[in-house]
JSON list of C-alpha atoms in Angstrom, two decimals:
[
{"chain": "A", "resi": 1, "resn": "MET", "atom": "CA", "xyz": [0.00, 0.00, 0.00]},
{"chain": "A", "resi": 2, "resn": "VAL", "atom": "CA", "xyz": [1.18, 3.52, -0.82]},
{"chain": "A", "resi": 3, "resn": "LEU", "atom": "CA", "xyz": [0.42, 6.20, 1.78]},
{"chain": "A", "resi": 4, "resn": "ILE", "atom": "CA", "xyz": [0.01, 9.76, 0.51]},
{"chain": "A", "resi": 5, "resn": "GLY", "atom": "CA", "xyz": [-0.10, 12.99, 2.50]},
{"chain": "A", "resi": 6, "resn": "ILE", "atom": "CA", "xyz": [-2.05, 15.95, 1.13]},
{"chain": "A", "resi": 7, "resn": "THR", "atom": "CA", "xyz": [-1.28, 19.32, 2.72]},
{"chain": "A", "resi": 8, "resn": "GLY", "atom": "CA", "xyz": [-1.02, 23.04, 2.03]},
{"chain": "A", "resi": 9, "resn": "GLY", "atom": "CA", "xyz": [-1.96, 26.35, 3.56]},
{"chain": "A", "resi": 10, "resn": "ILE", "atom": "CA", "xyz": [-5.34, 27.73, 4.55]},
{"chain": "A", "resi": 11, "resn": "GLY", "atom": "CA", "xyz": [-7.46, 28.38, 1.49]},
{"chain": "A", "resi": 12, "resn": "THR", "atom": "CA", "xyz": [-5.13, 26.74, -1.03]},
{"chain": "A", "resi": 13, "resn": "GLY", "atom": "CA", "xyz": [-7.74, 24.20, -2.17]},
{"chain": "A", "resi": 14, "resn": "LYS", "atom": "CA", "xyz": [-6.81, 21.03, -0.27]},
{"chain": "A", "resi": 15, "resn": "SER", "atom": "CA", "xyz": [-10.45, 20.06, 0.16]},
{"chain": "A", "resi": 16, "resn": "THR", "atom": "CA", "xyz": [-11.16, 20.44, -3.56]},
{"chain": "A", "resi": 17, "resn": "VAL", "atom": "CA", "xyz": [-8.15, 18.30, -4.46]},
{"chain": "A", "resi": 18, "resn": "THR", "atom": "CA", "xyz": [-9.28, 15.73, -1.89]},
{"chain": "A", "resi": 19, "resn": "GLN", "atom": "CA", "xyz": [-12.75, 15.60, -3.46]},
{"chain": "A", "resi": 20, "resn": "LEU", "atom": "CA", "xyz": [-11.27, 15.22, -6.96]},
{"chain": "A", "resi": 21, "resn": "LEU", "atom": "CA", "xyz": [-9.13, 12.31, -5.79]},
{"chain": "A", "resi": 22, "resn": "LYS", "atom": "CA", "xyz": [-12.14, 10.68, -4.11]},
{"chain": "A", "resi": 23, "resn": "GLU", "atom": "CA", "xyz": [-14.05, 10.99, -7.38]},
{"chain": "A", "resi": 24, "resn": "ARG", "atom": "CA", "xyz": [-11.12, 9.27, -9.08]},
{"chain": "A", "resi": 25, "resn": "GLY", "atom": "CA", "xyz": [-11.58, 6.36, -6.70]},
{"chain": "A", "resi": 26, "resn": "TRP", "atom": "CA", "xyz": [-8.91, 7.11, -4.12]},
{"chain": "A", "resi": 27, "resn": "THR", "atom": "CA", "xyz": [-9.47, 6.42, -0.43]},
{"chain": "A", "resi": 28, "resn": "VAL", "atom": "CA", "xyz": [-8.89, 9.73, 1.35]},
{"chain": "A", "resi": 29, "resn": "TYR", "atom": "CA", "xyz": [-9.28, 10.60, 5.02]},
{"chain": "A", "resi": 30, "resn": "ALA", "atom": "CA", "xyz": [-9.58, 14.31, 5.89]},
{"chain": "A", "resi": 31, "resn": "SER", "atom": "CA", "xyz": [-8.18, 15.33, 9.26]},
{"chain": "A", "resi": 32, "resn": "ASP", "atom": "CA", "xyz": [-10.74, 18.11, 9.81]},
{"chain": "A", "resi": 33, "resn": "GLU", "atom": "CA", "xyz": [-13.62, 15.67, 9.30]},
{"chain": "A", "resi": 34, "resn": "THR", "atom": "CA", "xyz": [-12.00, 13.14, 11.63]},
{"chain": "A", "resi": 35, "resn": "ALA", "atom": "CA", "xyz": [-11.44, 15.83, 14.27]},
{"chain": "A", "resi": 36, "resn": "LYS", "atom": "CA", "xyz": [-15.07, 16.99, 14.07]},
{"chain": "A", "resi": 37, "resn": "ALA", "atom": "CA", "xyz": [-16.32, 13.42, 14.48]},
{"chain": "A", "resi": 38, "resn": "ILE", "atom": "CA", "xyz": [-14.07, 12.87, 17.48]},
{"chain": "A", "resi": 39, "resn": "MET", "atom": "CA", "xyz": [-15.14, 16.13, 19.16]},
{"chain": "A", "resi": 40, "resn": "ALA", "atom": "CA", "xyz": [-18.77, 15.10, 18.66]},
{"chain": "A", "resi": 41, "resn": "ALA", "atom": "CA", "xyz": [-18.56, 11.49, 19.85]},
{"chain": "A", "resi": 42, "resn": "ASP", "atom": "CA", "xyz": [-15.52, 10.93, 22.09]},
{"chain": "A", "resi": 43, "resn": "SER", "atom": "CA", "xyz": [-16.63, 11.52, 25.70]},
{"chain": "A", "resi": 44, "resn": "ASP", "atom": "CA", "xyz": [-13.05, 11.82, 26.98]},
{"chain": "A", "resi": 45, "resn": "VAL", "atom": "CA", "xyz": [-12.22, 14.48, 24.39]},
{"chain": "A", "resi": 46, "resn": "ARG", "atom": "CA", "xyz": [-15.41, 16.39, 25.20]},
{"chain": "A", "resi": 47, "resn": "ARG", "atom": "CA", "xyz": [-14.60, 16.29, 28.90]},
{"chain": "A", "resi": 48, "resn": "GLU", "atom": "CA", "xyz": [-11.06, 17.58, 28.29]},
{"chain": "A", "resi": 49, "resn": "LEU", "atom": "CA", "xyz": [-12.34, 20.37, 26.02]},
{"chain": "A", "resi": 50, "resn": "SER", "atom": "CA", "xyz": [-14.87, 21.38, 28.66]},
{"chain": "A", "resi": 51, "resn": "GLU", "atom": "CA", "xyz": [-12.22, 21.43, 31.38]},
{"chain": "A", "resi": 52, "resn": "ALA", "atom": "CA", "xyz": [-9.81, 23.45, 29.21]},
{"chain": "A", "resi": 53, "resn": "PHE", "atom": "CA", "xyz": [-12.20, 25.95, 27.63]},
{"chain": "A", "resi": 54, "resn": "GLY", "atom": "CA", "xyz": [-15.50, 25.75, 29.54]},
{"chain": "A", "resi": 55, "resn": "GLU", "atom": "CA", "xyz": [-18.71, 23.83, 28.92]},
{"chain": "A", "resi": 56, "resn": "HIS", "atom": "CA", "xyz": [-19.97, 26.59, 26.62]},
{"chain": "A", "resi": 57, "resn": "VAL", "atom": "CA", "xyz": [-17.61, 25.46, 23.83]},
{"chain": "A", "resi": 58, "resn": "LEU", "atom": "CA", "xyz": [-19.52, 22.17, 23.53]},
{"chain": "A", "resi": 59, "resn": "THR", "atom": "CA", "xyz": [-22.70, 21.60, 21.52]},
{"chain": "A", "resi": 60, "resn": "PRO", "atom": "CA", "xyz": [-24.79, 18.41, 21.29]},
{"chain": "A", "resi": 61, "resn": "ASN", "atom": "CA", "xyz": [-23.23, 17.69, 17.87]},
{"chain": "A", "resi": 62, "resn": "GLY", "atom": "CA", "xyz": [-19.64, 18.72, 18.55]},
{"chain": "A", "resi": 63, "resn": "VAL", "atom": "CA", "xyz": [-18.19, 22.12, 19.42]},
{"chain": "A", "resi": 64, "resn": "ASN", "atom": "CA", "xyz": [-19.08, 25.76, 18.91]},
{"chain": "A", "resi": 65, "resn": "ALA", "atom": "CA", "xyz": [-16.45, 26.24, 16.21]},
{"chain": "A", "resi": 66, "resn": "PRO", "atom": "CA", "xyz": [-16.65, 30.06, 15.93]},
{"chain": "A", "resi": 67, "resn": "LEU", "atom": "CA", "xyz": [-16.27, 30.44, 19.70]},
{"chain": "A", "resi": 68, "resn": "LEU", "atom": "CA", "xyz": [-13.42, 27.94, 19.92]},
{"chain": "A", "resi": 69, "resn": "SER", "atom": "CA", "xyz": [-11.67, 29.65, 17.00]},
{"chain": "A", "resi": 70, "resn": "THR", "atom": "CA", "xyz": [-11.92, 33.00, 18.78]},
{"chain": "A", "resi": 71, "resn": "LEU", "atom": "CA", "xyz": [-10.32, 31.48, 21.87]},
{"chain": "A", "resi": 72, "resn": "VAL", "atom": "CA", "xyz": [-7.34, 29.96, 20.03]},
{"chain": "A", "resi": 73, "resn": "PHE", "atom": "CA", "xyz": [-6.75, 32.39, 17.14]},
{"chain": "A", "resi": 74, "resn": "GLY", "atom": "CA", "xyz": [-7.66, 35.76, 18.66]},
{"chain": "A", "resi": 75, "resn": "PRO", "atom": "CA", "xyz": [-5.34, 38.68, 19.51]},
{"chain": "A", "resi": 76, "resn": "ASP", "atom": "CA", "xyz": [-5.14, 37.66, 23.18]},
{"chain": "A", "resi": 77, "resn": "PRO", "atom": "CA", "xyz": [-1.50, 36.77, 24.07]},
{"chain": "A", "resi": 78, "resn": "GLU", "atom": "CA", "xyz": [-2.78, 33.56, 25.68]},
{"chain": "A", "resi": 79, "resn": "CYS", "atom": "CA", "xyz": [-4.28, 32.30, 22.41]},
{"chain": "A", "resi": 80, "resn": "GLY", "atom": "CA", "xyz": [-1.07, 30.55, 21.44]},
{"chain": "A", "resi": 81, "resn": "GLN", "atom": "CA", "xyz": [-1.14, 28.48, 24.62]},
{"chain": "A", "resi": 82, "resn": "ARG", "atom": "CA", "xyz": [-4.84, 27.71, 24.14]},
{"chain": "A", "resi": 83, "resn": "LEU", "atom": "CA", "xyz": [-4.15, 26.53, 20.57]},
{"chain": "A", "resi": 84, "resn": "ALA", "atom": "CA", "xyz": [-1.40, 24.25, 21.87]},
{"chain": "A", "resi": 85, "resn": "THR", "atom": "CA", "xyz": [-3.84, 22.88, 24.45]},
{"chain": "A", "resi": 86, "resn": "LEU", "atom": "CA", "xyz": [-6.50, 22.24, 21.80]},
{"chain": "A", "resi": 87, "resn": "ASN", "atom": "CA", "xyz": [-3.99, 20.52, 19.52]},
{"chain": "A", "resi": 88, "resn": "GLY", "atom": "CA", "xyz": [-2.76, 18.43, 22.43]},
{"chain": "A", "resi": 89, "resn": "ILE", "atom": "CA", "xyz": [-6.28, 17.18, 23.09]},
{"chain": "A", "resi": 90, "resn": "VAL", "atom": "CA", "xyz": [-7.43, 16.54, 19.54]},
{"chain": "A", "resi": 91, "resn": "HIS", "atom": "CA", "xyz": [-4.38, 15.73, 17.39]},
{"chain": "A", "resi": 92, "resn": "PRO", "atom": "CA", "xyz": [-3.30, 12.50, 19.17]},
{"chain": "A", "resi": 93, "resn": "ARG", "atom": "CA", "xyz": [-6.85, 11.13, 18.77]},
{"chain": "A", "resi": 94, "resn": "VAL", "atom": "CA", "xyz": [-6.96, 12.07, 15.09]},
{"chain": "A", "resi": 95, "resn": "LEU", "atom": "CA", "xyz": [-3.60, 10.39, 14.54]},
{"chain": "A", "resi": 96, "resn": "GLU", "atom": "CA", "xyz": [-4.77, 7.27, 16.36]},
{"chain": "A", "resi": 97, "resn": "ALA", "atom": "CA", "xyz": [-7.99, 7.14, 14.30]},
{"chain": "A", "resi": 98, "resn": "HIS", "atom": "CA", "xyz": [-6.03, 7.49, 11.07]},
{"chain": "A", "resi": 99, "resn": "MET", "atom": "CA", "xyz": [-3.52, 4.81, 12.07]},
{"chain": "A", "resi": 100, "resn": "THR", "atom": "CA", "xyz": [-6.42, 2.42, 12.71]},
{"chain": "A", "resi": 101, "resn": "ALA", "atom": "CA", "xyz": [-8.02, 3.32, 9.37]},
{"chain": "A", "resi": 102, "resn": "ILE", "atom": "CA", "xyz": [-4.72, 2.87, 7.50]},
{"chain": "A", "resi": 103, "resn": "GLN", "atom": "CA", "xyz": [-4.25, -0.58, 9.05]},
{"chain": "A", "resi": 104, "resn": "GLN", "atom": "CA", "xyz": [-7.78, -1.58, 8.07]},
{"chain": "A", "resi": 105, "resn": "GLU", "atom": "CA", "xyz": [-7.28, -0.34, 4.50]},
{"chain": "A", "resi": 106, "resn": "GLU", "atom": "CA", "xyz": [-4.03, -2.29, 4.24]},
{"chain": "A", "resi": 107, "resn": "GLU", "atom": "CA", "xyz": [-5.79, -5.45, 5.41]},
{"chain": "A", "resi": 108, "resn": "ARG", "atom": "CA", "xyz": [-8.47, -4.85, 2.73]},
{"chain": "A", "resi": 109, "resn": "GLY", "atom": "CA", "xyz": [-5.76, -4.60, 0.09]},
{"chain": "A", "resi": 110, "resn": "THR", "atom": "CA", "xyz": [-6.34, -0.93, -0.71]},
{"chain": "A", "resi": 111, "resn": "ARG", "atom": "CA", "xyz": [-3.58, 0.16, -3.10]},
{"chain": "A", "resi": 112, "resn": "ILE", "atom": "CA", "xyz": [-3.44, 3.90, -2.31]},
{"chain": "A", "resi": 113, "resn": "VAL", "atom": "CA", "xyz": [-4.59, 5.70, 0.84]},
{"chain": "A", "resi": 114, "resn": "ALA", "atom": "CA", "xyz": [-4.31, 9.46, 1.33]},
{"chain": "A", "resi": 115, "resn": "ILE", "atom": "CA", "xyz": [-4.53, 11.58, 4.47]},
{"chain": "A", "resi": 116, "resn": "GLU", "atom": "CA", "xyz": [-5.42, 15.26, 4.04]},
{"chain": "A", "resi": 117, "resn": "SER", "atom": "CA", "xyz": [-4.09, 17.48, 6.82]},
{"chain": "A", "resi": 118, "resn": "ALA", "atom": "CA", "xyz": [-2.97, 21.10, 7.02]},
{"chain": "A", "resi": 119, "resn": "LEU", "atom": "CA", "xyz": [-0.34, 20.27, 9.64]},
{"chain": "A", "resi": 120, "resn": "ILE", "atom": "CA", "xyz": [1.72, 17.37, 8.29]},
{"chain": "A", "resi": 121, "resn": "TYR", "atom": "CA", "xyz": [4.98, 19.34, 8.42]},
{"chain": "A", "resi": 122, "resn": "GLU", "atom": "CA", "xyz": [4.05, 21.36, 11.51]},
{"chain": "A", "resi": 123, "resn": "ILE", "atom": "CA", "xyz": [3.72, 18.24, 13.67]},
{"chain": "A", "resi": 124, "resn": "ASP", "atom": "CA", "xyz": [6.54, 16.29, 11.98]},
{"chain": "A", "resi": 125, "resn": "LEU", "atom": "CA", "xyz": [4.49, 13.55, 10.34]},
{"chain": "A", "resi": 126, "resn": "GLU", "atom": "CA", "xyz": [6.14, 13.72, 6.92]},
{"chain": "A", "resi": 127, "resn": "GLU", "atom": "CA", "xyz": [8.35, 10.66, 7.46]},
{"chain": "A", "resi": 128, "resn": "GLY", "atom": "CA", "xyz": [5.26, 8.48, 7.78]},
{"chain": "A", "resi": 129, "resn": "PHE", "atom": "CA", "xyz": [4.22, 9.03, 4.15]},
{"chain": "A", "resi": 130, "resn": "ASP", "atom": "CA", "xyz": [5.56, 7.58, 0.93]},
{"chain": "A", "resi": 131, "resn": "TYR", "atom": "CA", "xyz": [4.79, 10.80, -0.97]},
{"chain": "A", "resi": 132, "resn": "ILE", "atom": "CA", "xyz": [3.45, 14.21, 0.01]},
{"chain": "A", "resi": 133, "resn": "ILE", "atom": "CA", "xyz": [1.36, 16.45, -2.23]},
{"chain": "A", "resi": 134, "resn": "VAL", "atom": "CA", "xyz": [1.35, 20.16, -1.41]},
{"chain": "A", "resi": 135, "resn": "VAL", "atom": "CA", "xyz": [-1.54, 22.24, -2.78]},
{"chain": "A", "resi": 136, "resn": "ASP", "atom": "CA", "xyz": [-0.52, 25.87, -3.29]},
{"chain": "A", "resi": 137, "resn": "ALA", "atom": "CA", "xyz": [-2.20, 29.08, -4.45]},
{"chain": "A", "resi": 138, "resn": "PRO", "atom": "CA", "xyz": [-1.41, 32.81, -4.43]},
{"chain": "A", "resi": 139, "resn": "HIS", "atom": "CA", "xyz": [-1.53, 34.30, -0.94]},
{"chain": "A", "resi": 140, "resn": "ASP", "atom": "CA", "xyz": [-4.16, 36.96, -1.64]},
{"chain": "A", "resi": 141, "resn": "ALA", "atom": "CA", "xyz": [-6.44, 34.44, -3.37]},
{"chain": "A", "resi": 142, "resn": "CYS", "atom": "CA", "xyz": [-6.22, 32.16, -0.32]},
{"chain": "A", "resi": 143, "resn": "VAL", "atom": "CA", "xyz": [-7.08, 35.02, 2.02]},
{"chain": "A", "resi": 144, "resn": "GLU", "atom": "CA", "xyz": [-10.10, 36.01, -0.09]},
{"chain": "A", "resi": 145, "resn": "ARG", "atom": "CA", "xyz": [-11.37, 32.41, -0.25]},
{"chain": "A", "resi": 146, "resn": "VAL", "atom": "CA", "xyz": [-11.20, 32.02, 3.52]},
{"chain": "A", "resi": 147, "resn": "ILE", "atom": "CA", "xyz": [-12.88, 35.39, 4.15]},
{"chain": "A", "resi": 148, "resn": "GLU", "atom": "CA", "xyz": [-15.68, 34.46, 1.76]},
{"chain": "A", "resi": 149, "resn": "ARG", "atom": "CA", "xyz": [-16.40, 31.06, 3.28]},
{"chain": "A", "resi": 150, "resn": "SER", "atom": "CA", "xyz": [-15.82, 31.84, 6.95]},
{"chain": "A", "resi": 151, "resn": "LYS", "atom": "CA", "xyz": [-16.69, 35.54, 7.29]},
{"chain": "A", "resi": 152, "resn": "LEU", "atom": "CA", "xyz": [-13.44, 36.13, 9.16]},
{"chain": "A", "resi": 153, "resn": "THR", "atom": "CA", "xyz": [-11.60, 39.43, 8.85]},
{"chain": "A", "resi": 154, "resn": "ARG", "atom": "CA", "xyz": [-8.38, 39.67, 6.83]},
{"chain": "A", "resi": 155, "resn": "GLN", "atom": "CA", "xyz": [-6.45, 40.14, 10.07]},
{"chain": "A", "resi": 156, "resn": "GLU", "atom": "CA", "xyz": [-7.97, 36.98, 11.54]},
{"chain": "A", "resi": 157, "resn": "VAL", "atom": "CA", "xyz": [-7.11, 34.96, 8.43]},
{"chain": "A", "resi": 158, "resn": "GLU", "atom": "CA", "xyz": [-3.55, 36.29, 8.36]},
{"chain": "A", "resi": 159, "resn": "ARG", "atom": "CA", "xyz": [-3.19, 35.38, 12.03]},
{"chain": "A", "resi": 160, "resn": "ARG", "atom": "CA", "xyz": [-4.20, 31.78, 11.31]},
{"chain": "A", "resi": 161, "resn": "MET", "atom": "CA", "xyz": [-1.85, 31.58, 8.35]},
{"chain": "A", "resi": 162, "resn": "ALA", "atom": "CA", "xyz": [0.99, 32.75, 10.56]},
{"chain": "A", "resi": 163, "resn": "GLU", "atom": "CA", "xyz": [0.53, 29.64, 12.73]},
{"chain": "A", "resi": 164, "resn": "GLN", "atom": "CA", "xyz": [1.59, 27.43, 9.79]},
{"chain": "A", "resi": 165, "resn": "ILE", "atom": "CA", "xyz": [4.90, 26.85, 8.04]},
{"chain": "A", "resi": 166, "resn": "PRO", "atom": "CA", "xyz": [5.32, 29.27, 5.09]},
{"chain": "A", "resi": 167, "resn": "MET", "atom": "CA", "xyz": [4.09, 27.87, 1.77]},
{"chain": "A", "resi": 168, "resn": "GLU", "atom": "CA", "xyz": [7.47, 28.42, 0.10]},
{"chain": "A", "resi": 169, "resn": "GLU", "atom": "CA", "xyz": [9.01, 26.03, 2.61]},
{"chain": "A", "resi": 170, "resn": "LYS", "atom": "CA", "xyz": [6.23, 23.47, 2.16]},
{"chain": "A", "resi": 171, "resn": "ARG", "atom": "CA", "xyz": [6.68, 23.56, -1.61]},
{"chain": "A", "resi": 172, "resn": "GLY", "atom": "CA", "xyz": [10.38, 22.84, -1.17]},
{"chain": "A", "resi": 173, "resn": "LEU", "atom": "CA", "xyz": [9.65, 19.83, 1.04]},
{"chain": "A", "resi": 174, "resn": "ALA", "atom": "CA", "xyz": [6.93, 18.33, -1.18]},
{"chain": "A", "resi": 175, "resn": "ASP", "atom": "CA", "xyz": [7.23, 15.37, -3.55]},
{"chain": "A", "resi": 176, "resn": "PHE", "atom": "CA", "xyz": [4.48, 16.87, -5.74]},
{"chain": "A", "resi": 177, "resn": "VAL", "atom": "CA", "xyz": [3.06, 20.39, -5.91]},
{"chain": "A", "resi": 178, "resn": "ILE", "atom": "CA", "xyz": [-0.42, 21.10, -7.29]},
{"chain": "A", "resi": 179, "resn": "ASP", "atom": "CA", "xyz": [-0.70, 24.77, -8.28]},
{"chain": "A", "resi": 180, "resn": "ASN", "atom": "CA", "xyz": [-4.20, 26.15, -7.73]},
{"chain": "A", "resi": 181, "resn": "SER", "atom": "CA", "xyz": [-3.63, 29.60, -9.19]},
{"chain": "A", "resi": 182, "resn": "GLY", "atom": "CA", "xyz": [-5.84, 29.06, -12.24]},
{"chain": "A", "resi": 183, "resn": "SER", "atom": "CA", "xyz": [-9.36, 27.81, -12.99]},
{"chain": "A", "resi": 184, "resn": "LEU", "atom": "CA", "xyz": [-11.13, 24.77, -11.57]},
{"chain": "A", "resi": 185, "resn": "GLU", "atom": "CA", "xyz": [-10.45, 22.97, -14.86]},
{"chain": "A", "resi": 186, "resn": "ASP", "atom": "CA", "xyz": [-6.74, 23.74, -14.46]},
{"chain": "A", "resi": 187, "resn": "LEU", "atom": "CA", "xyz": [-6.86, 22.32, -10.93]},
{"chain": "A", "resi": 188, "resn": "LYS", "atom": "CA", "xyz": [-8.64, 19.19, -12.16]},
{"chain": "A", "resi": 189, "resn": "GLY", "atom": "CA", "xyz": [-5.98, 18.68, -14.82]},
{"chain": "A", "resi": 190, "resn": "ALA", "atom": "CA", "xyz": [-3.09, 19.17, -12.39]},
{"chain": "A", "resi": 191, "resn": "THR", "atom": "CA", "xyz": [-4.67, 16.83, -9.85]},
{"chain": "A", "resi": 192, "resn": "GLN", "atom": "CA", "xyz": [-5.26, 14.09, -12.43]},
{"chain": "A", "resi": 193, "resn": "THR", "atom": "CA", "xyz": [-1.67, 14.37, -13.65]},
{"chain": "A", "resi": 194, "resn": "VAL", "atom": "CA", "xyz": [-0.23, 13.95, -10.16]},
{"chain": "A", "resi": 195, "resn": "ALA", "atom": "CA", "xyz": [-2.68, 11.11, -9.44]},
{"chain": "A", "resi": 196, "resn": "MET", "atom": "CA", "xyz": [-1.62, 9.24, -12.60]},
{"chain": "A", "resi": 197, "resn": "LEU", "atom": "CA", "xyz": [2.07, 9.59, -11.69]},
{"chain": "A", "resi": 198, "resn": "ILE", "atom": "CA", "xyz": [1.47, 8.23, -8.19]},
{"chain": "A", "resi": 199, "resn": "GLU", "atom": "CA", "xyz": [-0.69, 5.38, -9.50]},
{"chain": "A", "resi": 200, "resn": "ALA", "atom": "CA", "xyz": [2.06, 4.44, -11.95]},
{"chain": "A", "resi": 201, "resn": "MET", "atom": "CA", "xyz": [4.64, 4.35, -9.15]},
{"chain": "A", "resi": 202, "resn": "ALA", "atom": "CA", "xyz": [2.26, 2.39, -6.91]},
{"chain": "A", "resi": 203, "resn": "GLY", "atom": "CA", "xyz": [2.24, -0.39, -9.49]}
]
């Protein structure tokens, strides 16, 4: 089995690339979706979140995402520590869930499995993958996409971007780079090209 990592910055188009690969028949696990499921269903995680941030961050179906985001990405000097606390609660569970899923896919004989995560390089997971795809796009376009979908301010988006490794560095570390600076059709073409190369190497 070949294990692929898909990463990139906020607003670069990782989710779109993930969907295109799923449509191609790839098995892809998205870290954000896994994290949301864990925060909704794992009683230990919910207890730890409540103890760290207060019961008001919890909802019956997960967490109050806008409120939690304000607590960990705001201008308050303590936000950095709160973000580290949140990551310390959620990330190990996400990693554990993905390791279990990868093992199950290997037992099924799945040829290619991909994990989409914004933080592969930030939390030093790159050595666990056979190949890593970085999705990149112009900075201003990424900011505008995030503002449009999340209603955050430019300052808030820039603050979140600053928490991640610069895209230039991620591009240099990647095995494959998908450039999302053009149209959706351009992105589809670039994604299919990279997918075909990986499938050829997977045998």
